[in-house]
Amino acid sequence: MNTLLNLIKLDLGITHNLRDAFFIQLLQSSMQEIERRGITLDIKKADDQMLICDYAAWTYRKRQEDVPIANNIQHRIRNRIIAERVVKQNAINES
């Protein structure tokens, strides 16, 4: 979680530790939201770390606005959902 915290703070340009507790909760919430979409996350993988941080940073930046999720994040989530469905379907077909 420390790596994720450092990544989001770097993305947001924050150098102090005053909001660390908030950002940790934001990261955990973002992970849960992504997983509810059907994605299995592995926080040791760089692409999953970046997806979580980008999603959390977008949530933080847009928390006062009612705007749809950024297209690049939405595409990455859709691609992951499709990839996981393909893997599951292949496992079913092989059995």
Coordinates of C-alpha atoms in Angstrom, one line a residue:
M1 CA 0.0 0.0 0.0
N2 CA 3.0 2.3 0.6
T3 CA 3.9 2.2 -3.1
L4 CA 0.4 3.1 -4.1
L5 CA 0.3 5.9 -1.6
N6 CA 3.6 7.3 -2.9
L7 CA 2.4 7.0 -6.5
I8 CA -0.9 8.9 -5.9
K9 CA 0.8 11.6 -3.9
L10 CA 3.4 12.0 -6.8
D11 CA 0.5 12.2 -9.3
L12 CA -1.3 14.8 -7.3
G13 CA 1.9 16.8 -6.5
I14 CA 1.5 16.3 -2.7
T15 CA 4.7 16.2 -0.7
H16 CA 3.4 16.3 2.9
N17 CA 1.8 13.5 5.0
L18 CA -1.2 15.3 6.3
R19 CA -3.7 13.5 4.1
D20 CA -2.1 10.1 4.1
A21 CA -4.9 8.5 6.0
F22 CA -7.5 9.9 3.6
F23 CA -5.4 8.8 0.6
I24 CA -5.1 5.2 2.0
Q25 CA -8.8 5.0 2.4
L26 CA -9.3 6.4 -1.1
L27 CA -6.9 3.8 -2.6
Q28 CA -8.7 1.0 -0.8
S29 CA -12.1 2.3 -1.9
S30 CA -10.8 2.6 -5.5
M31 CA -9.6 -1.0 -5.4
Q32 CA -12.9 -2.2 -4.2
E33 CA -14.8 -0.2 -6.8
I34 CA -12.6 -1.7 -9.6
E35 CA -13.0 -5.2 -8.2
R36 CA -16.8 -4.8 -8.1
R37 CA -16.5 -4.3 -11.9
G38 CA -15.2 -7.9 -12.2
I39 CA -11.5 -7.3 -12.2
T40 CA -9.0 -9.3 -10.1
L41 CA -6.3 -6.9 -9.0
D42 CA -2.7 -7.9 -8.2
I43 CA -1.1 -4.8 -6.5
K44 CA 2.3 -6.3 -7.1
K45 CA 1.8 -5.7 -10.9
A46 CA 2.8 -2.3 -12.2
D47 CA -0.2 -2.0 -14.5
D48 CA -2.6 -2.7 -11.7
Q49 CA -0.8 -0.2 -9.4
M50 CA -1.2 2.5 -12.1
L51 CA -4.8 1.6 -12.7
I52 CA -5.6 1.9 -9.0
C53 CA -3.7 5.2 -8.6
D54 CA -5.2 6.7 -11.8
Y55 CA -8.7 5.7 -10.7
A56 CA -8.1 7.1 -7.2
A57 CA -6.5 10.3 -8.5
W58 CA -9.4 10.8 -10.9
T59 CA -11.9 10.3 -8.0
Y60 CA -10.0 12.8 -5.8
R61 CA -9.8 15.4 -8.5
K62 CA -13.4 15.1 -9.6
R63 CA -15.0 14.5 -6.2
Q64 CA -16.9 17.8 -6.4
E65 CA -18.1 17.4 -10.0
D66 CA -20.6 15.1 -11.7
V67 CA -18.5 14.0 -14.6
P68 CA -18.0 10.6 -16.2
I69 CA -14.8 8.6 -15.6
A70 CA -11.9 9.6 -17.8
N71 CA -11.8 7.7 -21.2
N72 CA -8.4 6.3 -20.7
I73 CA -9.3 4.8 -17.3
Q74 CA -12.6 3.5 -18.7
H75 CA -10.9 1.8 -21.6
R76 CA -8.3 0.2 -19.4
I77 CA -11.0 -1.2 -17.1
R78 CA -13.0 -2.5 -20.1
N79 CA -9.9 -4.2 -21.5
R80 CA -9.2 -5.9 -18.2
I81 CA -12.8 -7.1 -17.9
I82 CA -12.7 -8.5 -21.4
A83 CA -9.3 -10.2 -20.8
E84 CA -10.5 -11.8 -17.6
R85 CA -13.6 -13.1 -19.3
V86 CA -11.6 -14.6 -22.1
V87 CA -9.3 -16.4 -19.5
K88 CA -12.4 -17.7 -17.6
Q89 CA -14.0 -18.8 -20.9
N90 CA -10.8 -20.6 -22.0
A91 CA -10.6 -22.4 -18.6
I92 CA -14.2 -23.5 -19.0
N93 CA -13.6 -24.8 -22.6
E94 CA -10.5 -26.7 -21.5
S95 CA -12.3 -28.6 -18.8

